[in-house]
Amino acid sequence: MVESDSDTNTSSNCNVTDDRLKNGVGSKELELKNISAPINSNSRSDFAQLTLEASHIKEKSLKDPEKGHNLKADFEEAIEHAGYGRFHYILLGICGLVSTSEEMDVISMSFILPSAQCDLSLNTQTKGWLNSIIFIGMMVGAYAWGSVADSLGRKKVLIVISVMNAMCIVASSFCQTYALFMVFRFLNGAALGGSGPVIWSYFAEFQPKSKRGSMLSFMAAFWTLGNLFVAGLAWLIIPSTIGLYTPYFIYNSWRIFLMVCSLPSFLVAALLLYLPESPKFLLAQGRNEEALAIFRGIFVTNTGKSKDLYPVKELLIDSKLQNELENTSKPIKGKYVTMLADIMDNSKQLFMSPIVKFTIISITINFTFHIGYYGLMMWFPELFNRFDEYARNHPGEEASVCEVTSYVVSSGSHSDSGVCSAKIPSTVFMESLITVASALPANILAVIGMDRLGRKFFLVFSTVSAGLCSAGMFFVYNKTHNLIVSAVFSGVISCGNAALDCLITEVFPTHLRATGVAISMVAARLGGIIGNVVIATLLDMYCPAPTFIVAFLLAGGGLMCLFLPNTTRTALS
């Protein structure tokens, strides 16, 4: 049969199109409109099939770096294309060490209180203030450092913080008076105040949404490692008699312990030099090419391939980020004037709709959570020491926390007539080590389940369980009971700490993240201050009150997370 002209034209055009596909030109739109001849009913299905194949080849080629096609992508797509591997594990190790050093510095004070009570002439109230002064410094530092990090960058701020932190710890170890020791602990806290909000924002901004929950939980596990390291070091160093003793200067074991605790901060300051700035921060500043270069570097580290094979060639900016860039691009004279203007503007935006709801809830949760967390955790070594003192003087007798406290205050080492003893049995530090070690299984559970069960589940479960443990402290009658309740409290509160860090980090948009987390941390530090001062006062004056107050605040505050949006497996805003 002789083909018609239209059939011939159609067949010819089909062959041309098929050749285009075979030659790999499917990444471009097929110009079907150039086909001038009419298409009969028999060939329509062929063209439909060819169009589908062309669309498929186009989509595949855009995602395949081996083909060399350009791909435009937003942040979430860009970080996904960079792969997940060696870079992220190095990042976890260094950022985790920052978190470890921070917790070592915060919790170290609780371990030196029993030993330093003679050198610094401490009583229960001054111990409470010594525990609290670092939180006062952190409350001041958190807001300032977080805002600076949103203006100048995460990495630079973290390096400065780490060096300042380490130097303050070293200086405090040489202090011979209570007043001077308080000054350096305050400065130490001012440095540490920026470490928490900045390191969490920095770490989260390198994570794809599918991995973010589990990796942030891993970060929280390093917080537990900090507790373990500091408890282990206290057990090894403080009970010993090493040190320098002269009539005018004393540098004894608890001071050496502080010096050793400063070493991780010096180390992380050096390691941070090898990490890049946050690409999310750079995008928020309009520095797209710098962000793209960092993505290429991550791709090379994770895959071992050439940076030219990274498929993303252009980074897209969403409408919200575009508005931010337009606002921040308005000229303001002077670098420091710009920074102060950014700080004020970021703070103002946190208390404007629709962010104000998240800000108020995150402040409240952090406040109540940390009254319980630090209010009890910082006093565990002191409680263990009081139980040990009571047991030495009343062998075989059982007593509640309140009875033990009453004895120590009225007749024991804390009384005016009591003999001050700086010799603390190693069992006190062993019990503290067991308590913080119990958080490890909880951290593993959080890592496994954070992206499955969600942040809210872990936070509610943790705060309610920790509240029950706090109330249960009133009913313990010996050292063993006290150790069991303390260990369970440490475990469940660690789950909550991981969930809270994830939730608060994710709920704020990028350009406000460090500032938002910082303000939440200010509330957390205020909770730590009140928890330590109030518990120190009520523990001696009206013992039953602290345990039930903490129980109520923990459970009530944790339930407020139900009013926050679900951030599990969602993109960072």
Coordinates of C-alpha atoms in Angstrom, one line a residue, residues 180-537:
L180 CA 36.9 35.8 92.9
F181 CA 35.8 32.2 92.1
M182 CA 32.2 33.5 91.5
V183 CA 33.5 36.2 89.1
F184 CA 35.2 33.7 86.8
R185 CA 32.3 31.2 87.0
F186 CA 30.1 34.0 85.8
L187 CA 32.4 34.7 82.9
N188 CA 32.6 31.0 82.2
G189 CA 28.8 30.9 82.1
A190 CA 28.7 34.0 79.8
A191 CA 30.8 32.0 77.3
L192 CA 28.8 28.8 77.7
G193 CA 25.5 30.6 77.2
G194 CA 26.3 31.0 73.5
S195 CA 27.6 27.5 73.0
G196 CA 24.2 25.7 73.3
P197 CA 22.0 27.7 71.0
V198 CA 24.7 28.3 68.4
I199 CA 26.0 24.7 68.2
W200 CA 22.5 23.2 67.9
S201 CA 21.5 25.7 65.1
Y202 CA 24.8 25.1 63.3
F203 CA 24.5 21.3 63.5
A204 CA 20.9 21.1 62.5
E205 CA 21.4 23.3 59.4
F206 CA 23.7 20.6 57.8
Q207 CA 21.1 17.8 58.2
P208 CA 18.5 16.6 55.6
K209 CA 15.1 16.4 57.1
S210 CA 15.0 12.5 57.0
K211 CA 18.1 12.3 59.3
R212 CA 17.7 15.4 61.4
G213 CA 15.8 13.9 64.4
S214 CA 18.1 11.0 64.9
M215 CA 21.3 13.1 64.4
L216 CA 20.1 15.7 66.9
S217 CA 19.4 12.9 69.3
F218 CA 23.0 11.7 68.7
M219 CA 24.1 15.2 69.7
A220 CA 22.1 14.9 72.9
A221 CA 23.9 11.7 73.6
F222 CA 27.2 13.6 73.7
W223 CA 25.7 15.7 76.5
T224 CA 25.3 12.5 78.4
L225 CA 28.9 11.6 77.6
G226 CA 29.9 14.9 79.1
N227 CA 28.2 13.9 82.3
L228 CA 30.0 10.5 82.2
F229 CA 33.4 12.0 81.6
V230 CA 33.0 14.6 84.4
A231 CA 31.7 12.0 86.9
G232 CA 34.6 9.6 85.9
L233 CA 37.2 12.3 86.3
A234 CA 35.8 13.4 89.6
W235 CA 35.9 9.8 90.9
L236 CA 39.5 9.5 89.8
I237 CA 40.9 12.9 90.8
I238 CA 39.0 14.5 93.6
P239 CA 39.3 11.8 96.3
S240 CA 43.1 11.8 95.8
T241 CA 45.6 13.9 97.8
I242 CA 47.5 15.3 94.7
G243 CA 48.2 19.0 94.5
L244 CA 50.3 21.9 95.8
Y245 CA 49.9 23.0 99.5
T246 CA 51.5 26.1 100.9
P247 CA 50.5 28.6 103.6
Y248 CA 49.6 31.2 100.9
F249 CA 48.4 29.1 97.9
I250 CA 46.6 25.9 97.6
Y251 CA 46.1 24.0 94.3
N252 CA 44.5 20.7 95.4
S253 CA 42.7 17.9 93.7
W254 CA 39.4 19.6 93.0
R255 CA 41.3 22.5 91.3
I256 CA 43.2 20.0 89.2
F257 CA 39.9 18.4 88.3
L258 CA 38.7 21.8 87.0
M259 CA 41.9 22.3 84.9
V260 CA 41.4 18.9 83.3
C261 CA 37.7 19.8 82.5
S262 CA 39.0 22.8 80.5
L263 CA 40.9 20.7 78.0
P264 CA 38.0 19.7 75.7
S265 CA 37.2 23.4 75.1
F266 CA 40.7 24.1 73.9
L267 CA 40.4 21.0 71.6
V268 CA 37.1 22.0 70.0
A269 CA 38.3 25.5 69.3
A270 CA 41.1 24.0 67.1
L271 CA 38.8 21.4 65.5
L272 CA 36.1 23.9 64.5
L273 CA 38.7 25.6 62.2
Y274 CA 38.3 22.7 59.8
L275 CA 34.5 22.9 59.5
P276 CA 32.7 25.2 57.0
E277 CA 30.2 27.9 57.8
S278 CA 26.5 26.8 57.8
P279 CA 25.2 26.9 54.2
K280 CA 21.7 27.6 55.5
F281 CA 23.1 30.8 57.2
L282 CA 24.9 31.8 54.0
L283 CA 21.7 31.4 52.0
A284 CA 19.8 33.5 54.5
Q285 CA 22.5 36.2 54.0
G286 CA 22.2 36.0 50.2
R287 CA 25.7 34.5 49.8
N288 CA 24.5 31.8 47.4
E289 CA 27.8 31.0 45.7
E290 CA 29.6 30.5 49.0
A291 CA 26.8 28.1 50.1
L292 CA 27.0 26.2 46.8
A293 CA 30.7 25.8 47.2
I294 CA 30.1 24.3 50.7
F295 CA 27.6 21.9 49.2
R296 CA 30.1 20.8 46.6
G297 CA 32.7 20.2 49.3
I298 CA 30.2 18.1 51.3
F299 CA 29.5 16.1 48.1
V300 CA 33.2 15.4 47.5
T301 CA 33.8 14.3 51.2
N302 CA 30.7 12.1 51.2
T303 CA 31.0 10.5 47.8
G304 CA 34.7 10.8 46.8
K305 CA 33.7 12.1 43.4
S306 CA 34.8 15.3 41.7
K307 CA 33.0 18.5 42.7
D308 CA 32.1 19.0 39.0
L309 CA 29.7 16.0 39.3
Y310 CA 27.6 17.7 42.0
P311 CA 24.3 18.1 40.1
V312 CA 23.1 21.3 41.6
K313 CA 24.4 24.4 39.8
E314 CA 22.0 27.0 41.1
L315 CA 20.4 27.5 44.5
L316 CA 16.8 28.6 44.7
I317 CA 15.5 31.0 47.4
D318 CA 11.9 30.6 48.6
S319 CA 9.6 33.7 49.0
K320 CA 10.0 34.0 52.7
L321 CA 13.8 34.0 52.4
Q322 CA 13.6 36.5 49.5
N323 CA 11.7 38.9 51.7
E324 CA 14.4 38.5 54.4
L325 CA 17.1 39.3 51.9
E326 CA 15.3 42.4 50.8
N327 CA 15.0 43.6 54.3
T328 CA 18.6 42.8 55.3
S329 CA 20.0 44.3 52.1
K330 CA 18.9 47.8 53.2
P331 CA 22.2 49.8 53.8
I332 CA 23.1 50.5 57.4
K333 CA 26.3 52.3 58.2
G334 CA 28.9 50.4 60.2
K335 CA 29.5 46.7 60.9
Y336 CA 28.6 46.9 64.6
V337 CA 25.6 49.1 63.9
T338 CA 24.4 46.5 61.5
M339 CA 24.9 43.8 64.0
L340 CA 23.0 45.6 66.7
A341 CA 20.2 46.4 64.3
D342 CA 20.0 42.7 63.4
I343 CA 19.9 41.7 67.0
M344 CA 17.1 44.1 67.8
D345 CA 15.2 43.2 64.7
N346 CA 15.5 39.4 65.3
S347 CA 14.3 39.8 68.9
K348 CA 11.4 41.9 67.8
Q349 CA 10.3 39.4 65.1
L350 CA 10.3 36.6 67.7
F351 CA 7.5 38.3 69.5
M352 CA 5.4 39.1 66.5
S353 CA 2.7 36.9 64.9
P354 CA 2.9 34.0 64.0
I355 CA 6.2 33.3 65.7
V356 CA 5.2 34.7 69.1
K357 CA 3.2 31.6 70.0
F358 CA 6.2 29.3 69.5
T359 CA 8.5 31.7 71.4
I360 CA 6.3 31.9 74.5
I361 CA 5.7 28.1 74.6
S362 CA 9.4 27.3 74.1
I363 CA 10.3 29.8 76.8
T364 CA 7.8 28.2 79.2
I365 CA 8.9 24.6 78.5
N366 CA 12.6 25.4 78.8
F367 CA 12.0 27.2 82.1
T368 CA 10.0 24.5 83.8
F369 CA 12.1 21.6 82.3
H370 CA 15.4 23.1 83.6
I371 CA 14.1 23.9 87.0
G372 CA 13.7 20.2 87.4
Y373 CA 16.7 19.1 85.4
Y374 CA 19.3 21.2 87.0
G375 CA 17.4 21.7 90.3
L376 CA 17.9 17.9 91.0
M377 CA 20.8 16.8 88.8
M378 CA 23.2 19.5 90.3
W379 CA 22.3 18.4 93.8
F380 CA 22.7 14.6 93.4
P381 CA 26.4 14.5 94.4
E382 CA 25.5 16.6 97.5
L383 CA 22.6 14.3 98.4
F384 CA 24.8 11.2 98.0
N385 CA 27.4 12.9 100.3
R386 CA 24.7 13.6 102.9
F387 CA 23.4 10.1 102.8
D388 CA 27.0 8.8 103.2
E389 CA 27.6 11.1 106.2
Y390 CA 24.4 10.0 107.9
A391 CA 25.2 6.3 107.3
R392 CA 28.7 6.7 108.8
N393 CA 27.2 8.1 112.0
H394 CA 24.1 5.9 112.1
P395 CA 25.2 2.5 110.8
G396 CA 22.3 0.2 109.9
E397 CA 19.6 3.0 110.3
E398 CA 17.3 4.1 107.6
A399 CA 16.2 7.7 107.0
S400 CA 14.4 9.8 104.4
V401 CA 16.0 12.6 102.4
C402 CA 14.4 15.1 104.8
E403 CA 15.7 13.3 107.9
V404 CA 19.2 13.0 106.5
T405 CA 19.2 16.7 105.6
S406 CA 17.9 17.7 109.0
Y407 CA 20.7 15.7 110.7
V408 CA 23.5 17.2 108.4
V409 CA 22.3 20.8 108.9
S410 CA 21.7 20.5 112.7
S411 CA 24.5 18.2 113.8
G412 CA 26.7 17.3 110.9
S413 CA 29.3 19.0 108.7
H414 CA 26.9 21.8 107.7
S415 CA 26.2 22.9 111.2
D416 CA 28.0 25.7 112.9
S417 CA 29.6 23.3 115.4
G418 CA 30.4 20.7 112.8
V419 CA 34.0 20.0 111.7
C420 CA 34.6 20.8 108.0
S421 CA 36.0 17.9 106.1
A422 CA 37.2 18.1 102.6
K423 CA 37.7 14.4 102.4
I424 CA 34.9 12.9 100.3
P425 CA 34.6 9.1 100.0
S426 CA 35.0 7.8 96.4
T427 CA 31.7 6.0 96.8
V428 CA 29.9 9.4 96.5
F429 CA 31.4 9.9 93.0
M430 CA 30.8 6.3 92.0
E431 CA 27.1 6.7 92.8
S432 CA 27.1 9.9 90.7
L433 CA 28.8 8.0 87.9
I434 CA 26.1 5.3 88.0
T435 CA 23.4 7.9 87.9
V436 CA 24.7 9.7 84.8
A437 CA 25.5 6.3 83.1
S438 CA 21.9 5.4 83.3
A439 CA 21.2 8.1 80.7
L440 CA 23.0 6.1 78.0
P441 CA 20.3 3.5 77.3
A442 CA 17.8 6.4 77.2
N443 CA 19.9 8.3 74.7
I444 CA 20.1 5.2 72.5
L445 CA 16.3 4.8 72.6
A446 CA 15.9 8.5 71.6
V447 CA 18.3 8.1 68.7
I448 CA 16.4 5.0 67.4
G449 CA 12.9 6.4 68.0
M450 CA 13.0 10.2 67.6
D451 CA 12.1 10.1 63.9
R452 CA 9.7 7.3 64.4
L453 CA 7.7 8.2 67.5
G454 CA 8.3 11.9 67.3
R455 CA 9.6 14.7 69.5
K456 CA 6.3 15.3 71.3
F457 CA 6.0 11.7 72.4
F458 CA 9.5 11.6 74.0
L459 CA 9.1 15.0 75.7
V460 CA 5.7 14.2 77.3
F461 CA 6.8 10.7 78.3
S462 CA 10.0 12.1 79.8
T463 CA 8.6 15.0 81.7
V464 CA 5.8 13.0 83.3
S465 CA 8.1 10.1 84.2
A466 CA 10.7 12.5 85.6
G467 CA 8.0 14.3 87.6
L468 CA 7.0 11.0 89.2
C469 CA 10.6 10.3 90.1
S470 CA 10.9 13.7 91.7
A471 CA 7.9 13.1 93.8
G472 CA 9.2 9.6 94.6
M473 CA 12.4 11.2 96.2
F474 CA 10.3 12.1 99.2
F475 CA 9.6 8.4 99.9
V476 CA 13.2 7.0 99.7
Y477 CA 14.7 5.7 103.0
N478 CA 18.2 4.7 102.3
K479 CA 21.2 5.1 99.9
T480 CA 20.1 2.3 97.6
H481 CA 16.6 3.7 97.1
N482 CA 18.1 7.2 96.5
L483 CA 20.5 5.8 93.9
I484 CA 17.7 3.9 92.1
V485 CA 15.3 6.9 91.9
S486 CA 18.2 9.2 90.9
A487 CA 19.3 6.8 88.1
V488 CA 15.7 6.5 86.7
F489 CA 15.3 10.3 86.8
S490 CA 18.6 10.8 85.0
G491 CA 17.5 8.3 82.2
V492 CA 14.1 9.7 81.5
I493 CA 15.1 13.3 81.7
S494 CA 17.8 12.7 79.1
C495 CA 15.2 11.5 76.7
G496 CA 13.3 14.7 77.3
N497 CA 16.4 16.8 76.9
A498 CA 17.0 15.3 73.4
A499 CA 13.4 15.8 72.3
L500 CA 13.3 19.4 73.6
D501 CA 16.6 20.2 71.8
C502 CA 15.2 18.8 68.6
L503 CA 11.8 20.5 68.9
I504 CA 13.0 24.0 69.9
T505 CA 15.8 23.9 67.2
E506 CA 13.3 23.1 64.4
V507 CA 10.4 25.3 65.3
F508 CA 12.1 28.6 64.5
P509 CA 12.9 29.8 60.9
T510 CA 16.5 30.0 59.8
H511 CA 17.0 33.7 60.1
L512 CA 15.7 33.6 63.7
R513 CA 16.8 30.2 64.7
A514 CA 19.9 31.0 66.8
T515 CA 18.2 34.0 68.4
G516 CA 15.0 32.0 69.1
V517 CA 17.0 29.1 70.6
A518 CA 19.1 31.6 72.6
I519 CA 16.0 33.2 74.2
S520 CA 14.7 29.8 75.0
M521 CA 18.1 29.0 76.6
V522 CA 17.8 32.2 78.6
A523 CA 14.6 30.8 80.1
A524 CA 16.4 27.5 80.7
R525 CA 19.2 29.2 82.6
L526 CA 16.7 31.2 84.6
G527 CA 15.1 27.9 85.5
G528 CA 18.5 26.5 86.5
I529 CA 19.1 29.5 88.8
I530 CA 15.7 29.3 90.5
G531 CA 16.0 25.5 90.7
N532 CA 19.3 25.6 92.5
V533 CA 18.6 28.6 94.8
V534 CA 15.1 27.5 95.7
I535 CA 16.0 23.8 96.2
A536 CA 19.0 24.9 98.3
T537 CA 16.8 27.0 100.5

